[in-house]
Each structure stands twice: as C-alpha cells, then as structure tokens.
XYZ file of C-alpha atoms in Angstrom:
612
model
C 0.015 -0.039 0.033
C 1.287 3.499 -0.840
C 2.708 5.219 2.139
C 1.042 8.538 1.046
C -2.636 8.704 1.937
C -4.626 10.512 -0.715
C -6.185 13.817 0.486
C -9.834 14.745 -0.464
C -9.931 17.573 -2.749
C -11.190 20.788 -1.112
C -14.886 21.730 -1.922
C -15.389 24.233 -4.459
C -16.218 27.689 -2.977
C -19.644 28.815 -3.421
C -20.067 31.784 -5.874
C -21.225 35.099 -4.590
C -22.926 38.014 -6.291
C -21.527 41.548 -6.355
C -23.536 43.983 -4.254
C -23.946 47.435 -5.611
C -24.446 50.618 -3.361
C -26.616 52.679 -5.584
C -25.886 55.924 -3.776
C -22.175 55.282 -4.100
C -22.658 54.587 -7.707
C -24.625 57.844 -8.292
C -21.886 59.796 -6.576
C -19.296 58.014 -8.931
C -21.286 58.948 -12.150
C -21.837 62.488 -11.020
C -18.330 63.160 -9.864
C -16.134 61.049 -12.115
C -17.916 59.606 -15.142
C -20.114 62.611 -16.188
C -18.769 66.092 -16.403
C -22.061 67.797 -15.499
C -25.572 66.787 -14.205
C -26.845 68.219 -17.556
C -26.178 64.811 -19.161
C -29.334 63.189 -17.518
C -31.448 64.905 -20.283
C -29.111 63.436 -22.939
C -29.770 59.971 -21.466
C -33.446 60.401 -21.532
C -33.472 61.590 -25.057
C -31.064 58.815 -26.076
C -33.349 56.137 -24.517
C -36.388 57.616 -26.220
C -34.665 57.826 -29.714
C -33.365 54.268 -29.345
C -36.610 52.877 -28.503
C -38.244 54.558 -31.542
C -35.511 53.185 -33.659
C -36.091 49.590 -32.337
C -39.581 49.953 -33.035
C -39.177 51.221 -36.547
C -36.808 48.475 -37.345
C -39.837 46.214 -37.065
C -42.631 48.645 -37.820
C -41.155 51.191 -40.469
C -44.559 53.130 -40.362
C -44.588 53.545 -36.489
C -44.833 56.902 -35.063
C -41.647 58.664 -34.170
C -42.354 61.302 -31.433
C -40.695 62.359 -28.293
C -42.547 64.820 -25.809
C -40.921 66.415 -22.776
C -43.007 68.368 -20.061
C -41.246 70.068 -17.128
C -43.176 71.706 -14.305
C -42.717 72.187 -10.476
C -39.492 70.297 -9.972
C -40.840 67.257 -12.090
C -40.174 66.086 -15.745
C -42.173 63.769 -17.910
C -40.737 62.220 -21.062
C -42.835 60.417 -23.492
C -41.865 58.369 -26.636
C -43.629 56.290 -29.078
C -40.762 53.562 -29.054
C -40.866 49.831 -28.802
C -41.842 49.736 -25.077
C -41.075 47.184 -22.374
C -42.695 44.174 -20.933
C -42.567 43.167 -17.212
C -39.837 40.659 -17.886
C -37.932 43.465 -19.966
C -38.191 45.853 -16.895
C -36.707 43.349 -14.556
C -33.884 42.419 -17.026
C -33.064 45.911 -18.335
C -33.932 48.703 -16.032
C -32.825 46.954 -12.956
C -29.603 45.398 -14.055
C -26.475 47.754 -14.293
C -24.381 47.178 -17.188
C -26.964 45.466 -19.511
C -28.205 47.360 -22.495
C -31.332 46.438 -24.542
C -29.138 46.934 -27.721
C -27.408 43.517 -26.611
C -30.719 41.658 -26.652
C -33.480 40.339 -28.969
C -31.214 39.805 -31.963
C -30.422 43.378 -32.246
C -26.727 43.010 -31.669
C -26.056 43.165 -35.477
C -27.987 46.401 -35.637
C -26.206 48.190 -32.848
C -24.961 50.858 -35.337
C -28.513 52.306 -35.301
C -28.504 52.936 -31.664
C -26.938 55.498 -29.463
C -26.686 53.727 -26.100
C -24.408 50.712 -25.826
C -23.190 50.538 -22.147
C -26.289 49.760 -20.050
C -26.088 52.777 -17.649
C -29.208 54.284 -18.934
C -31.504 55.730 -16.348
C -29.006 55.621 -13.655
C -27.741 59.085 -14.739
C -31.148 60.491 -13.848
C -30.373 59.899 -10.287
C -27.787 62.607 -10.530
C -30.732 65.099 -10.437
C -33.783 62.989 -9.338
C -34.627 61.286 -6.050
C -37.272 59.108 -7.695
C -37.747 57.576 -11.115
C -41.027 56.104 -12.490
C -41.358 54.390 -15.766
C -44.686 53.327 -17.385
C -44.319 51.281 -20.541
C -46.341 49.169 -22.972
C -44.641 46.877 -25.510
C -45.064 47.121 -29.200
C -43.720 43.554 -29.567
C -46.234 41.939 -27.329
C -49.376 43.954 -27.989
C -51.512 41.863 -25.504
C -49.088 42.565 -22.581
C -50.474 44.870 -19.911
C -48.710 48.145 -19.274
C -46.007 47.942 -16.613
C -44.807 50.351 -13.966
C -41.275 50.425 -12.675
C -40.574 52.879 -9.749
C -37.009 53.253 -8.299
C -35.455 55.338 -5.609
C -31.906 56.508 -5.228
C -31.302 54.168 -2.411
C -31.287 51.386 -4.687
C -34.810 49.973 -4.081
C -37.467 49.553 -6.912
C -40.847 48.077 -7.367
C -42.610 46.601 -10.450
C -46.317 46.226 -10.959
C -48.713 45.652 -13.932
C -51.262 48.339 -14.741
C -54.768 48.019 -16.242
C -54.744 48.103 -20.054
C -56.358 51.636 -20.002
C -53.318 53.088 -18.044
C -51.543 53.309 -21.417
C -53.324 52.459 -24.649
C -50.570 52.832 -27.184
C -47.081 51.371 -27.253
C -44.282 53.437 -25.913
C -42.787 54.665 -22.667
C -43.237 57.530 -20.268
C -40.502 58.438 -17.666
C -41.336 60.588 -14.609
C -38.593 62.231 -12.592
C -38.930 64.012 -9.270
C -36.051 66.275 -8.485
C -33.677 65.755 -5.499
C -32.888 68.225 -2.978
C -30.977 71.113 -4.474
C -31.456 69.847 -8.113
C -34.760 71.360 -8.812
C -33.231 73.903 -11.212
C -32.105 71.063 -13.589
C -35.811 70.190 -14.104
C -37.070 73.778 -14.654
C -38.852 74.393 -18.108
C -36.112 76.753 -19.263
C -33.194 74.534 -18.366
C -35.074 71.410 -19.993
C -35.690 73.482 -23.165
C -32.140 74.752 -23.243
C -30.680 71.206 -22.895
C -33.115 69.568 -25.265
C -32.148 72.198 -27.981
C -28.432 71.629 -27.275
C -28.484 67.885 -27.289
C -31.301 67.088 -29.860
C -31.023 69.914 -32.495
C -29.876 67.295 -35.223
C -32.109 64.302 -34.082
C -34.100 62.885 -36.980
C -37.433 62.400 -35.008
C -40.132 64.742 -33.978
C -38.723 66.023 -30.444
C -40.709 68.713 -28.645
C -40.499 70.450 -25.278
C -44.209 71.161 -24.830
C -45.230 72.436 -28.190
C -41.971 73.760 -29.146
C -39.911 71.744 -31.673
C -36.289 70.984 -30.806
C -34.723 69.631 -33.993
C -33.552 72.138 -36.573
C -33.264 70.135 -39.671
C -31.584 69.850 -42.119
C -28.187 70.714 -40.535
C -26.887 74.084 -41.735
C -24.220 72.516 -43.693
C -26.743 70.345 -45.627
C -29.315 73.010 -46.393
C -29.885 74.513 -49.904
C -28.920 78.281 -50.243
C -29.682 80.541 -53.042
C -25.934 81.500 -53.746
C -22.381 80.564 -52.278
C -22.230 83.946 -50.642
C -25.554 83.294 -48.897
C -24.397 79.920 -47.667
C -21.209 81.542 -46.220
C -23.271 84.257 -44.489
C -25.604 81.474 -42.930
C -22.579 79.374 -41.840
C -20.956 82.453 -40.326
C -24.103 83.124 -38.220
C -24.218 79.437 -37.181
C -20.585 79.682 -36.123
C -21.217 82.819 -33.925
C -24.119 80.929 -32.307
C -22.178 77.809 -31.636
C -18.484 79.120 -30.820
C -18.945 82.885 -30.350
C -16.821 84.098 -33.230
C -17.134 85.123 -36.773
C -14.925 82.739 -39.019
C -12.485 83.770 -41.524
C -13.890 80.904 -43.722
C -15.772 77.569 -43.555
C -14.583 74.242 -44.829
C -16.936 71.414 -45.555
C -16.105 68.113 -43.905
C -17.739 65.409 -45.901
C -16.394 61.791 -45.606
C -19.153 59.545 -46.827
C -17.305 56.242 -46.133
C -17.020 57.156 -42.500
C -20.617 58.597 -42.230
C -19.273 62.007 -41.379
C -20.821 65.358 -42.274
C -20.001 68.705 -41.061
C -18.235 71.901 -41.251
C -14.859 73.589 -39.942
C -14.842 77.118 -39.067
C -11.310 79.063 -39.402
C -10.607 81.104 -36.366
C -10.247 84.874 -36.900
C -7.417 85.220 -34.430
C -4.086 83.423 -33.999
C -4.028 80.685 -31.317
C -1.002 78.785 -29.883
C -0.356 75.424 -31.409
C -0.169 73.958 -27.890
C -3.762 74.897 -27.155
C -6.073 71.949 -27.366
C -8.937 72.731 -29.919
C -12.452 71.671 -28.758
C -14.848 70.559 -31.439
C -18.707 69.570 -31.221
C -19.498 66.055 -32.234
C -22.978 64.654 -32.839
C -23.628 60.963 -32.899
C -26.457 60.050 -35.140
C -28.005 63.555 -34.463
C -27.380 63.427 -30.681
C -24.761 65.890 -29.264
C -21.958 63.647 -27.845
C -19.564 66.218 -26.808
C -18.460 69.985 -27.217
C -14.924 69.263 -26.197
C -13.745 66.593 -28.624
C -9.952 67.173 -28.786
C -8.621 64.218 -30.817
C -10.829 64.748 -33.823
C -8.508 66.653 -36.067
C -4.641 66.358 -36.707
C -2.590 68.514 -34.236
C -1.468 70.873 -37.050
C -5.233 71.810 -37.659
C -5.309 73.925 -34.456
C -6.529 76.974 -36.345
C -10.105 75.511 -37.065
C -13.139 74.506 -34.751
C -15.508 72.086 -36.177
C -18.979 70.752 -35.732
C -20.146 67.454 -37.386
C -22.382 64.557 -37.154
C -21.185 60.963 -37.500
C -22.659 57.434 -37.268
C -19.345 55.518 -37.291
C -17.304 56.807 -34.365
C -17.431 55.022 -30.942
C -18.220 56.963 -27.796
C -16.580 56.265 -24.380
C -18.662 54.922 -21.622
C -19.654 58.470 -20.505
C -20.648 59.374 -24.044
C -18.693 62.629 -23.567
C -15.598 61.912 -25.683
C -14.644 59.563 -28.461
C -12.936 56.167 -28.179
C -9.485 56.171 -29.767
C -9.413 53.360 -32.245
C -8.622 52.755 -35.970
C -11.802 54.215 -37.123
C -11.165 57.614 -35.314
C -7.674 57.527 -36.713
C -8.928 57.068 -40.227
C -11.490 59.759 -39.864
C -8.870 62.206 -38.431
C -6.646 61.650 -41.457
C -9.632 61.994 -43.824
C -10.719 65.280 -42.138
C -7.025 66.565 -42.268
C -7.109 65.821 -45.956
C -10.103 67.962 -46.511
C -8.555 70.872 -44.726
C -5.291 70.325 -46.788
C -7.388 70.333 -50.034
C -9.119 73.724 -48.918
C -5.678 75.364 -48.520
C -4.459 74.054 -51.976
C -7.640 75.318 -53.553
C -7.241 78.775 -51.994
C -3.610 78.942 -53.357
C -4.803 78.150 -56.855
C -8.078 80.194 -56.942
C -8.185 82.755 -54.271
C -4.764 84.281 -53.396
C -6.311 87.227 -51.525
C -8.289 84.932 -49.118
C -5.172 82.830 -48.806
C -3.144 85.865 -47.870
C -5.772 87.047 -45.300
C -5.623 83.527 -43.753
C -1.892 83.307 -43.655
C -1.482 86.621 -42.000
C -3.276 85.160 -38.915
C -2.543 81.348 -39.223
C 0.877 81.033 -41.068
C 2.160 79.040 -38.014
C -0.291 76.197 -38.456
C 0.384 75.987 -42.089
C 4.129 75.888 -41.514
C 3.439 73.001 -38.943
C 1.717 71.088 -41.764
C 4.249 71.901 -44.576
C 7.193 70.737 -42.641
C 5.936 67.067 -42.765
C 4.202 67.497 -46.245
C 6.511 68.282 -49.085
C 3.474 68.754 -51.418
C 2.009 71.303 -49.037
C 5.356 73.208 -48.764
C 5.631 73.359 -52.535
C 2.083 74.739 -52.768
C 2.687 77.188 -49.973
C 6.056 78.255 -50.808
C 5.162 81.476 -52.561
C 2.992 82.460 -49.693
C 4.510 81.561 -46.266
C 6.064 84.608 -44.686
C 9.449 84.582 -43.331
C 11.500 87.269 -41.515
C 14.694 88.221 -43.714
C 17.362 90.660 -44.018
C 15.368 91.922 -47.123
C 12.214 92.367 -45.130
C 9.325 90.066 -44.765
C 9.284 87.761 -47.686
C 8.406 84.167 -48.858
C 11.301 81.679 -49.278
C 10.527 81.581 -52.972
C 11.021 85.178 -53.262
C 14.165 85.214 -51.168
C 15.711 82.310 -53.074
C 15.175 84.237 -56.306
C 17.272 87.167 -54.948
C 20.072 85.294 -53.414
C 22.301 82.308 -54.732
C 22.559 80.995 -51.257
C 19.879 81.149 -48.632
C 21.753 81.782 -45.361
C 19.854 81.444 -42.061
C 20.274 81.440 -38.370
C 18.808 78.908 -35.880
C 17.961 81.538 -33.147
C 16.538 85.000 -33.119
C 19.474 86.199 -31.037
C 21.847 85.058 -33.759
C 19.943 86.743 -36.520
C 19.805 90.038 -34.591
C 23.550 89.919 -34.210
C 24.431 89.296 -37.919
C 21.509 90.415 -40.067
C 22.419 94.197 -40.186
C 26.039 93.586 -41.061
C 25.464 90.651 -43.287
C 22.918 92.541 -45.293
C 25.284 95.481 -45.639
C 27.815 93.028 -47.169
C 25.223 91.743 -49.672
C 24.616 88.652 -47.723
C 20.940 87.799 -47.321
C 19.793 86.091 -44.085
C 16.585 84.372 -43.052
C 15.553 84.318 -39.460
C 15.123 80.535 -38.541
C 14.645 81.102 -34.789
C 10.844 81.101 -34.924
C 8.800 77.835 -34.532
C 9.218 75.437 -37.475
C 11.161 78.039 -39.654
C 14.661 76.323 -39.459
C 12.939 72.882 -40.572
C 11.208 74.569 -43.571
C 14.521 76.365 -44.712
C 16.333 73.203 -44.563
C 13.674 71.460 -46.438
C 13.748 73.984 -49.312
C 16.227 72.135 -51.606
C 13.841 69.038 -51.603
C 11.023 71.197 -53.088
C 13.167 73.626 -54.972
C 15.976 71.801 -56.626
C 19.197 73.653 -57.066
C 18.669 75.922 -54.071
C 21.701 76.126 -51.722
C 20.884 76.538 -48.091
C 23.486 77.211 -45.566
C 23.484 78.016 -41.714
C 25.099 81.393 -41.095
C 27.576 81.132 -38.202
C 30.139 83.598 -36.817
C 33.010 82.288 -39.118
C 30.786 82.919 -42.250
C 29.922 86.347 -41.230
C 33.574 87.273 -40.350
C 34.697 85.765 -43.616
C 32.408 88.189 -45.539
C 33.876 91.284 -43.749
C 36.776 93.156 -45.296
C 40.284 92.599 -43.851
C 42.340 95.683 -42.690
C 45.579 96.459 -44.549
C 48.397 94.667 -42.772
C 50.374 97.758 -42.114
C 47.548 99.584 -40.425
C 46.631 96.647 -38.212
C 50.233 96.391 -37.356
C 50.289 99.990 -36.155
C 47.359 99.209 -33.978
C 48.983 95.960 -32.518
C 49.435 97.673 -29.043
C 45.759 98.851 -28.885
C 44.534 95.411 -30.040
C 46.757 93.571 -27.480
C 45.298 95.773 -24.755
C 41.721 95.209 -25.756
C 42.219 91.391 -26.124
C 43.757 91.280 -22.623
C 40.629 93.027 -21.217
C 38.131 90.832 -22.798
C 40.153 87.427 -22.271
C 38.548 86.751 -18.998
C 35.161 86.832 -20.652
C 36.267 84.158 -23.196
C 36.041 86.708 -26.141
C 38.529 87.556 -28.716
C 38.990 90.832 -30.509
C 39.444 91.152 -34.333
C 39.766 94.153 -36.566
C 37.697 94.382 -39.785
C 36.157 96.894 -42.047
C 32.630 96.716 -42.779
C 29.327 98.702 -43.361
C 27.339 100.337 -42.032
C 29.861 102.763 -40.760
C 27.718 103.766 -37.846
C 28.245 100.430 -36.138
C 31.423 100.632 -34.143
C 31.515 96.900 -32.997
C 29.853 93.600 -33.636
C 29.572 90.748 -31.171
C 29.586 87.298 -32.774
C 29.267 83.870 -31.382
C 27.533 80.501 -32.174
C 25.916 77.864 -30.089
C 29.260 75.906 -29.568
C 30.957 79.117 -28.274
C 28.101 79.820 -25.813
C 28.089 76.268 -24.584
C 31.817 76.542 -23.950
C 31.324 79.792 -22.236
C 28.599 78.449 -20.060
C 30.828 75.368 -19.089
C 33.691 77.668 -18.168
C 31.540 79.757 -15.903
C 30.147 76.568 -14.192
C 33.693 75.327 -13.678
C 34.809 78.670 -12.251
C 32.037 78.448 -9.640
C 32.133 74.678 -8.938
C 33.852 73.086 -5.975
C 36.967 71.010 -6.696
C 35.247 67.732 -7.607
C 32.854 69.428 -10.126
C 35.475 71.670 -11.454
C 37.618 68.720 -12.340
C 34.584 67.026 -14.048
C 33.799 70.225 -16.073
C 37.428 70.814 -16.936
C 37.434 67.304 -18.503
C 34.583 68.529 -20.728
C 36.486 71.451 -22.114
C 35.808 71.780 -25.795
C 37.845 73.218 -28.661
C 34.963 75.323 -29.976
C 36.032 78.852 -31.113
C 35.360 81.675 -28.590
C 33.052 84.508 -28.924
C 34.696 87.561 -30.753
C 34.176 91.313 -30.724
C 34.655 92.601 -34.267
C 35.884 96.164 -34.399
C 34.941 98.250 -37.362
C 38.066 100.052 -38.623
C 35.822 102.199 -40.716
C 34.006 103.711 -37.946
C 35.386 107.151 -36.603
C 35.064 106.177 -32.911
C 37.139 103.075 -33.323
C 39.841 104.949 -35.014
C 39.958 107.525 -32.043
C 39.942 104.668 -29.520
C 42.756 103.100 -31.377
C 44.979 106.116 -31.200
C 44.774 106.116 -27.315
C 48.036 105.376 -25.446
C 46.731 104.486 -21.937
C 46.114 100.668 -21.695
C 43.573 101.136 -18.833
C 41.582 103.739 -20.877
C 41.790 101.321 -23.904
C 40.497 98.470 -21.678
C 37.587 100.580 -20.361
C 36.701 101.687 -23.915
C 36.811 98.011 -25.037
C 34.490 96.947 -22.314
C 31.917 99.637 -23.175
C 32.051 98.538 -26.922
C 31.545 95.041 -25.869
C 28.570 95.878 -23.772
C 27.150 98.020 -26.266
C 27.432 95.235 -28.992
C 25.599 92.823 -26.633
C 22.740 95.243 -26.065
C 22.427 95.865 -29.958
C 22.202 92.176 -30.414
C 19.470 92.119 -27.678
C 21.384 89.141 -25.976
C 20.377 88.420 -22.378
C 23.163 89.710 -20.188
C 24.926 87.379 -17.606
C 25.847 88.725 -14.202
C 29.536 89.235 -15.544
C 28.296 91.297 -18.392
C 26.113 93.396 -16.298
C 29.112 94.056 -13.856
C 31.247 94.855 -16.810
C 28.778 97.543 -18.165
C 28.485 99.149 -14.842
C 32.418 99.294 -14.412
C 33.033 100.512 -17.854
C 30.293 103.398 -17.390
C 31.807 104.385 -14.087
C 35.361 104.303 -15.579
C 34.386 106.633 -18.414
C 32.774 108.966 -16.028
C 35.886 109.055 -13.982
C 38.076 109.689 -17.055
C 35.721 112.340 -18.442
C 35.610 114.240 -15.184
C 39.330 113.760 -14.402
C 41.203 116.980 -13.419
C 44.942 117.315 -13.788
C 46.301 117.967 -10.027
C 48.991 120.196 -11.413
C 46.358 122.843 -12.412
C 44.518 125.203 -10.118
C 40.888 124.364 -9.181
C 38.909 126.939 -11.213
C 35.539 126.385 -9.375
C-alpha cells in the first residue's frame, strides 16, 4: 500500500454575487464619469430615440415622437418607441451594465442605436430622487402596461397596470427632483438642454409644443448662392462658438458617415492649445470638447459634425481612440489640406488673409508634407534681411539662402550681413529652420547654409596689414581686457559705418562659455569634471569696425587702462545691440565701464588750479 494517503480535494467555494451601493454609484457617476448633471437629459433623449429606432426596425411606419413636459420640479418624457414588458423591466432597467441593444437579436444592428453601455436611467439619479417608468410593449401588444418605480437608495418596485393606463405602445418616464437639483428640471433648463443635445435628431422631439430639432443641418441646407451659404454658416458659427470665422470648410467623409463643417478662427492661437470640437452621434450631441478629432496641426479651426461610425466612451462625452477615429482624423485633415491648396490656386487674396493670421499652423503642416510646402512656398512669410518675404522670393534674390537657428543670432548678424550683400533668413521662430532646410527638396538647385560667426567674419573686409600692425598695441590691450570673458577681439572693415563693433558667437561658443563659468563657480570635484569636458570650440569675438570714426579715435589712445575701459564699453554696447540676455558678469562689466568713463571724463589734472 502507498505510504502517502490521498487527501480529498477541497470543496469548490460557493459563488457570490456583487452587491452594488446605488448611492455610491450615483456619486461615482456625477463626480467622475459625467462632467455635469446636464447629461441626464441626454440619457433620457437617447433612451427615447433608441426605443423609436428599435420599433421602426420592425414597424417602419410606426410614429416617431418624443415629448418633454417640465413643471414644479418634475419632468415627464414620453416616447412612441418599442416599449417594455414586465420581464424586460426586470432584465433591463434593474440590471446595471446590461443594454437592450445587446438583446433580442439586435446585436447586429447596434450601429443604429446611441446607447451601448447599459448605464441608462442611472444618470437621472444625479438630479432625481425618484424615477417612475410606465411602458407598454409594441412587440407584445397583448401585454399589460408595466410600471417600474425606483428610488436613489437602490430599491425598486414593479407592477402591472390596467390596459387603459396606457393604450398605445411606448414609454413615459417621470422624474422627481432631488433636494438642491430642482433647477435642472425647470422648464427653461429642460428646453435649453433639449435644444443643445437634440438639434440634429431625426425624429419629432418637442418640449411642450416647441420643436427641438432644426433640420436639415446648416451645412446640408440649400442656399440661393455661395455667398448666402457663407453668411448662414458664419451666423451658425457665432451661435455655436462665439466668433465670426474667416472661412468655412466642408467636412464630408461619406465612407465614415461624417458630415459637418470646420470654421477658421479669426485670430491666432497657440499650437499647444487643445482645440475643442462639437460632435453629434446620429444626431445626438455627444460632446462639445472633442480634442482628438483633427490632426494636431489643424489647431486653427473649430468644427462641428455628425457621425454614425465613431465610438463613444462609456460616459458618451468623448470619442474612443481606435482605428476608425484615426482614419477619420486623417480624412478630415485631408479635407482641410485640400481647402488650402484650392485657396492657393484660386483665391490668393483669401489665402493671404488667412496666412496673415495662421501662418504658424500651415508651417506646421508643411514641414511634414513636401507637397504642401511646395504649394505654400510662394505664400508663407519669413523674417529676412530683405524684409518679410516668402522663401521663394528670397531664393530668387540670393544664390545661397543663409539662415540662423536662433533669433539672437539673427539680430547679431542680419544688419552687418545685409550691408555686405549677404541675405539672411531668421530661422529662430517655430518650424522656420526645418522649413528652410527642407527647401532644396521642393526647389531643386537651391543652396541652403547656416550662417555662423565664421561665415559672417569671412564676408567682412580685412584691414591693411600695415594699418593693423600699427594698432597692435591697442589690439593687445583690448584682447587682454576681454580674455577673462572668453571673447577675442578682431579688426575688420565693414558697413554700415555707424556700427562701431559687432559681437559674434555661435551655439558651440556659448556652450563652452557656460561650461567655463560653471567650472569657475564649482567645487574641486565638479571643477575637475567640468574641466574634462572642455571643448575646442571657437570663442566669441568682438569685431571692431576700422571704418568707424570712434574706433579710429580709440585706437589712437596710449593708456592701456583707458583702452580696456573703452573696449568693455564697446563689448557691452554690442551685446545690447544684439538684444542678447546679459549674464551677471556682463552686467558688472557694463557698470564698471560706465563708471570708468565717467571718471575719465571728469578727471582733473592735479597740477592745475581748481577753477571752481
């Protein structure tokens, strides 16, 4: 016999059922799932519309009406939909997470419905303390009407009613406001919410006797002329978004079931600002803050559209990120791109007006789209040493398109380079450097070169060797004074004559300068580490203009201290002219030079009498 005695297997644990605290669930819905209590009315409209859709799937000629009546802190919503039997009520209204769209063989037709998540009437508890539903089924005409009454503590009752309690199929929902929520059930608020959510619904929806839907949608209506259509859409934009658009762009993607319009903002906005768009799902307003609907580069438009293909999230206040949304986003971006191309070909004045406001958005698009860059090349404005020009115009004037990567570098070199006949484009603004470097790809034969300190210096005229030799003592004193600042001094002749000195550096020189400053202030350990990182980059340089009268007078000075003070003054003035941020050492130098010049200007020879 086996020495090991077999052990009986443990009994399988009994399954338990989750218990749901309805008060806690309502708090979760109101504070975390939904952005506002206002969504309760959307849920009511959604249930009514879905019920009508379900009935019409079986009875195409069935009535399609929704009526809302608000009075004294109560709301009644009636629909002519498919209705419910008693078993439906127990199965659907009292079971969280189950949707009628998953039942009765309707799974394949879910695209016709708005609601899919089985949350349904729970959203109404955000504003109501009690919900009463009276319904009669259209599928089981002989079934008696049924009443379902629920309270926000999680309890509910179900009872059948006499046949005369509701003679026609459909459902009526009664809400009684909870304490502090009566305003949400006021006639004015119900009317406003119904118009907002249901403006594009395809059925007869009314608040009292007032129709809610406003069909066809403004972008689908017939207008007597194109100008009349533009005026009407501009009015629609003002009503929705509060601004008069520069233009409107039709967004029609039939394969994705998308129809709508994009409105071009009349003022510039930051590319980092998240655009908010209005999205209707099968006519019902889904969200006013859809952020992922368009490509990031299309931040200059706000759009409103209706779709039957995009999936909502559980809260139905945003869109589910999936392959369909990605494809729709790409298609809508293509519509906006086509609009820009059409403007460039047919309406240059409107394009110029648009680019004067939104050139940054088009540049963002063009840097990833060679075809768009080629189309927009004659129109996109850039800051250049010849004024504000397109790259096409600039390239026609200059055999080499020189550019700087920062605004500071441009301010340093542009005036001098221009005087020497060297054209410069400021590539320091957002996207500009990338577009300039992409220029040869769309304009073959164009030479593009980054303009650095060495290139500028090479374009300046050298000074006669004999004259420079005569100034060797002056240059030695000037270099000695600026050497602690990691700055060299060179002598050149250039125009304009009014510029006495030019401060030139590049990013490598600034990096080395910053490293040297950090090494100087660090402790022994860090100083050793930073010292090992010492680079061989050229230092910054102060270029003195030999043609300038002031430089000639300073060059004739014999006092090394006075030469040093004058050189520091020229250095500080050159930094200010380049609009470079001043380091603490630069500020101290400017202050020292100013005081030194004052002392020199007010100096009195002690051998002479005081004549005051």
